[in-house]
Every structure is written in C-alpha cells, then in structure tokens.
C-alpha cells in the first residue's frame, strides 16, 4: 500500500514539476536506524529512495515536496 501511495505521489510531483522531495520518518521507539538517518534528507524527485522498497516492510516513512 505504501509503495503504491509513494509512486502515485511521485507521479503527481512530476506533473507539478516538483524537483526536490524530503524524506520524513515517524520518529519513535519503533523507528529503525536507516529511517532515522534518512529523516529530513532532501533528494531529487527522481533519485529519492522509496519507503518500503528502499527500506523495509511496514516502513512508516513518506516523501513530501520540498517547497523551500
């Protein structure tokens, strides 16, 4: 489900010509080191890792548009 959501989000970002995204992790006691390290990193939209696919099953991370 998360993988499908992330791909749909990327397609919308491409259409909106968003060039950069920010990785956001849920920071709590269940957050793994990989996700914690990626938290708030900025990526080119096409090069960003994909939650679940690039991390682990049940990943709770997401990508958002960088509007800075």
mmCIF file with all atom_site columns, C-alpha atoms in Angstrom:
data_model
loop_
_atom_site.group_PDB
_atom_site.id
_atom_site.type_symbol
_atom_site.label_atom_id
_atom_site.label_alt_id
_atom_site.label_comp_id
_atom_site.label_asym_id
_atom_site.label_entity_id
_atom_site.label_seq_id
_atom_site.pdbx_PDB_ins_code
_atom_site.Cartn_x
_atom_site.Cartn_y
_atom_site.Cartn_z
_atom_site.occupancy
_atom_site.B_iso_or_equiv
_atom_site.pdbx_formal_charge
_atom_site.auth_seq_id
_atom_site.auth_comp_id
_atom_site.auth_asym_id
_atom_site.auth_atom_id
_atom_site.pdbx_PDB_model_num
ATOM 1  C CA . UNK A 1 1  ? 0.000  0.000  0.000   1.00 0.00 ? 1  UNK A CA 1
ATOM 2  C CA . UNK A 1 2  ? 2.757  2.453  0.944   1.00 0.00 ? 2  UNK A CA 1
ATOM 3  C CA . UNK A 1 3  ? 4.681  1.633  -2.243  1.00 0.00 ? 3  UNK A CA 1
ATOM 4  C CA . UNK A 1 4  ? 1.616  2.368  -4.397  1.00 0.00 ? 4  UNK A CA 1
ATOM 5  C CA . UNK A 1 5  ? 0.958  5.597  -2.487  1.00 0.00 ? 5  UNK A CA 1
ATOM 6  C CA . UNK A 1 6  ? 4.566  6.730  -2.913  1.00 0.00 ? 6  UNK A CA 1
ATOM 7  C CA . UNK A 1 7  ? 4.514  6.030  -6.656  1.00 0.00 ? 7  UNK A CA 1
ATOM 8  C CA . UNK A 1 8  ? 1.253  7.942  -7.066  1.00 0.00 ? 8  UNK A CA 1
ATOM 9  C CA . UNK A 1 9  ? 2.742  10.839 -5.089  1.00 0.00 ? 9  UNK A CA 1
ATOM 10 C CA . UNK A 1 10 ? 5.820  10.851 -7.354  1.00 0.00 ? 10 UNK A CA 1
ATOM 11 C CA . UNK A 1 11 ? 3.627  10.987 -10.457 1.00 0.00 ? 11 UNK A CA 1
ATOM 12 C CA . UNK A 1 12 ? 1.737  13.982 -9.086  1.00 0.00 ? 12 UNK A CA 1
ATOM 13 C CA . UNK A 1 13 ? 5.029  15.661 -8.167  1.00 0.00 ? 13 UNK A CA 1
ATOM 14 C CA . UNK A 1 14 ? 6.348  15.088 -11.702 1.00 0.00 ? 14 UNK A CA 1
ATOM 15 C CA . UNK A 1 15 ? 3.203  16.663 -13.155 1.00 0.00 ? 15 UNK A CA 1
ATOM 16 C CA . UNK A 1 16 ? 3.595  19.616 -10.783 1.00 0.00 ? 16 UNK A CA 1
ATOM 17 C CA . UNK A 1 17 ? 7.283  19.858 -11.787 1.00 0.00 ? 17 UNK A CA 1
ATOM 18 C CA . UNK A 1 18 ? 8.477  19.453 -8.201  1.00 0.00 ? 18 UNK A CA 1
ATOM 19 C CA . UNK A 1 19 ? 12.216 18.893 -8.379  1.00 0.00 ? 19 UNK A CA 1
ATOM 20 C CA . UNK A 1 20 ? 13.069 18.058 -4.759  1.00 0.00 ? 20 UNK A CA 1
ATOM 21 C CA . UNK A 1 21 ? 11.477 15.918 -2.058  1.00 0.00 ? 21 UNK A CA 1
ATOM 22 C CA . UNK A 1 22 ? 12.084 15.494 1.663   1.00 0.00 ? 22 UNK A CA 1
ATOM 23 C CA . UNK A 1 23 ? 12.144 12.099 3.389   1.00 0.00 ? 23 UNK A CA 1
ATOM 24 C CA . UNK A 1 24 ? 10.095 12.156 6.597   1.00 0.00 ? 24 UNK A CA 1
ATOM 25 C CA . UNK A 1 25 ? 10.278 9.371  9.149   1.00 0.00 ? 25 UNK A CA 1
ATOM 26 C CA . UNK A 1 26 ? 7.981  8.677  12.060  1.00 0.00 ? 26 UNK A CA 1
ATOM 27 C CA . UNK A 1 27 ? 10.371 9.207  14.956  1.00 0.00 ? 27 UNK A CA 1
ATOM 28 C CA . UNK A 1 28 ? 9.527  6.979  17.903  1.00 0.00 ? 28 UNK A CA 1
ATOM 29 C CA . UNK A 1 29 ? 10.830 3.845  19.629  1.00 0.00 ? 29 UNK A CA 1
ATOM 30 C CA . UNK A 1 30 ? 9.928  1.715  16.575  1.00 0.00 ? 30 UNK A CA 1
ATOM 31 C CA . UNK A 1 31 ? 11.940 3.798  14.089  1.00 0.00 ? 31 UNK A CA 1
ATOM 32 C CA . UNK A 1 32 ? 14.864 1.883  12.602  1.00 0.00 ? 32 UNK A CA 1
ATOM 33 C CA . UNK A 1 33 ? 18.328 3.384  12.174  1.00 0.00 ? 33 UNK A CA 1
ATOM 34 C CA . UNK A 1 34 ? 18.012 3.541  8.376   1.00 0.00 ? 34 UNK A CA 1
ATOM 35 C CA . UNK A 1 35 ? 14.808 5.573  8.514   1.00 0.00 ? 35 UNK A CA 1
ATOM 36 C CA . UNK A 1 36 ? 16.105 7.751  11.309  1.00 0.00 ? 36 UNK A CA 1
ATOM 37 C CA . UNK A 1 37 ? 19.233 8.548  9.273   1.00 0.00 ? 37 UNK A CA 1
ATOM 38 C CA . UNK A 1 38 ? 17.128 9.443  6.218   1.00 0.00 ? 38 UNK A CA 1
ATOM 39 C CA . UNK A 1 39 ? 14.780 11.735 8.178   1.00 0.00 ? 39 UNK A CA 1
ATOM 40 C CA . UNK A 1 40 ? 14.612 15.239 6.645   1.00 0.00 ? 40 UNK A CA 1
ATOM 41 C CA . UNK A 1 41 ? 17.115 14.459 3.881   1.00 0.00 ? 41 UNK A CA 1
ATOM 42 C CA . UNK A 1 42 ? 16.478 16.246 0.579   1.00 0.00 ? 42 UNK A CA 1
ATOM 43 C CA . UNK A 1 43 ? 16.552 14.366 -2.737  1.00 0.00 ? 43 UNK A CA 1
ATOM 44 C CA . UNK A 1 44 ? 15.972 14.997 -6.413  1.00 0.00 ? 44 UNK A CA 1
ATOM 45 C CA . UNK A 1 45 ? 12.447 13.703 -7.008  1.00 0.00 ? 45 UNK A CA 1
ATOM 46 C CA . UNK A 1 46 ? 13.606 11.027 -9.453  1.00 0.00 ? 46 UNK A CA 1
ATOM 47 C CA . UNK A 1 47 ? 16.517 9.834  -7.291  1.00 0.00 ? 47 UNK A CA 1
ATOM 48 C CA . UNK A 1 48 ? 14.833 9.630  -3.889  1.00 0.00 ? 48 UNK A CA 1
ATOM 49 C CA . UNK A 1 49 ? 14.667 6.246  -2.179  1.00 0.00 ? 49 UNK A CA 1
ATOM 50 C CA . UNK A 1 50 ? 11.204 4.731  -1.886  1.00 0.00 ? 50 UNK A CA 1
ATOM 51 C CA . UNK A 1 51 ? 9.711  3.894  1.523   1.00 0.00 ? 51 UNK A CA 1
ATOM 52 C CA . UNK A 1 52 ? 9.209  0.114  1.888   1.00 0.00 ? 52 UNK A CA 1
ATOM 53 C CA . UNK A 1 53 ? 11.017 -0.669 -1.376  1.00 0.00 ? 53 UNK A CA 1
ATOM 54 C CA . UNK A 1 54 ? 14.285 1.016  -0.291  1.00 0.00 ? 54 UNK A CA 1
ATOM 55 C CA . UNK A 1 55 ? 13.932 0.351  3.428   1.00 0.00 ? 55 UNK A CA 1
ATOM 56 C CA . UNK A 1 56 ? 11.848 -2.463 4.925   1.00 0.00 ? 56 UNK A CA 1
ATOM 57 C CA . UNK A 1 57 ? 8.318  -3.899 5.100   1.00 0.00 ? 57 UNK A CA 1
ATOM 58 C CA . UNK A 1 58 ? 5.941  -1.817 7.219   1.00 0.00 ? 58 UNK A CA 1
ATOM 59 C CA . UNK A 1 59 ? 8.054  1.320  6.788   1.00 0.00 ? 59 UNK A CA 1
ATOM 60 C CA . UNK A 1 60 ? 6.085  4.349  8.009   1.00 0.00 ? 60 UNK A CA 1
ATOM 61 C CA . UNK A 1 61 ? 8.128  6.970  6.161   1.00 0.00 ? 61 UNK A CA 1
ATOM 62 C CA . UNK A 1 62 ? 6.889  9.231  3.389   1.00 0.00 ? 62 UNK A CA 1
ATOM 63 C CA . UNK A 1 63 ? 8.167  11.719 0.822   1.00 0.00 ? 63 UNK A CA 1
ATOM 64 C CA . UNK A 1 64 ? 6.880  15.282 0.690   1.00 0.00 ? 64 UNK A CA 1
ATOM 65 C CA . UNK A 1 65 ? 7.561  18.133 -1.736  1.00 0.00 ? 65 UNK A CA 1
ATOM 66 C CA . UNK A 1 66 ? 10.417 20.431 -0.777  1.00 0.00 ? 66 UNK A CA 1
ATOM 67 C CA . UNK A 1 67 ? 8.912  23.884 -1.115  1.00 0.00 ? 67 UNK A CA 1
ATOM 68 C CA . UNK A 1 68 ? 11.791 25.792 0.398   1.00 0.00 ? 68 UNK A CA 1
#
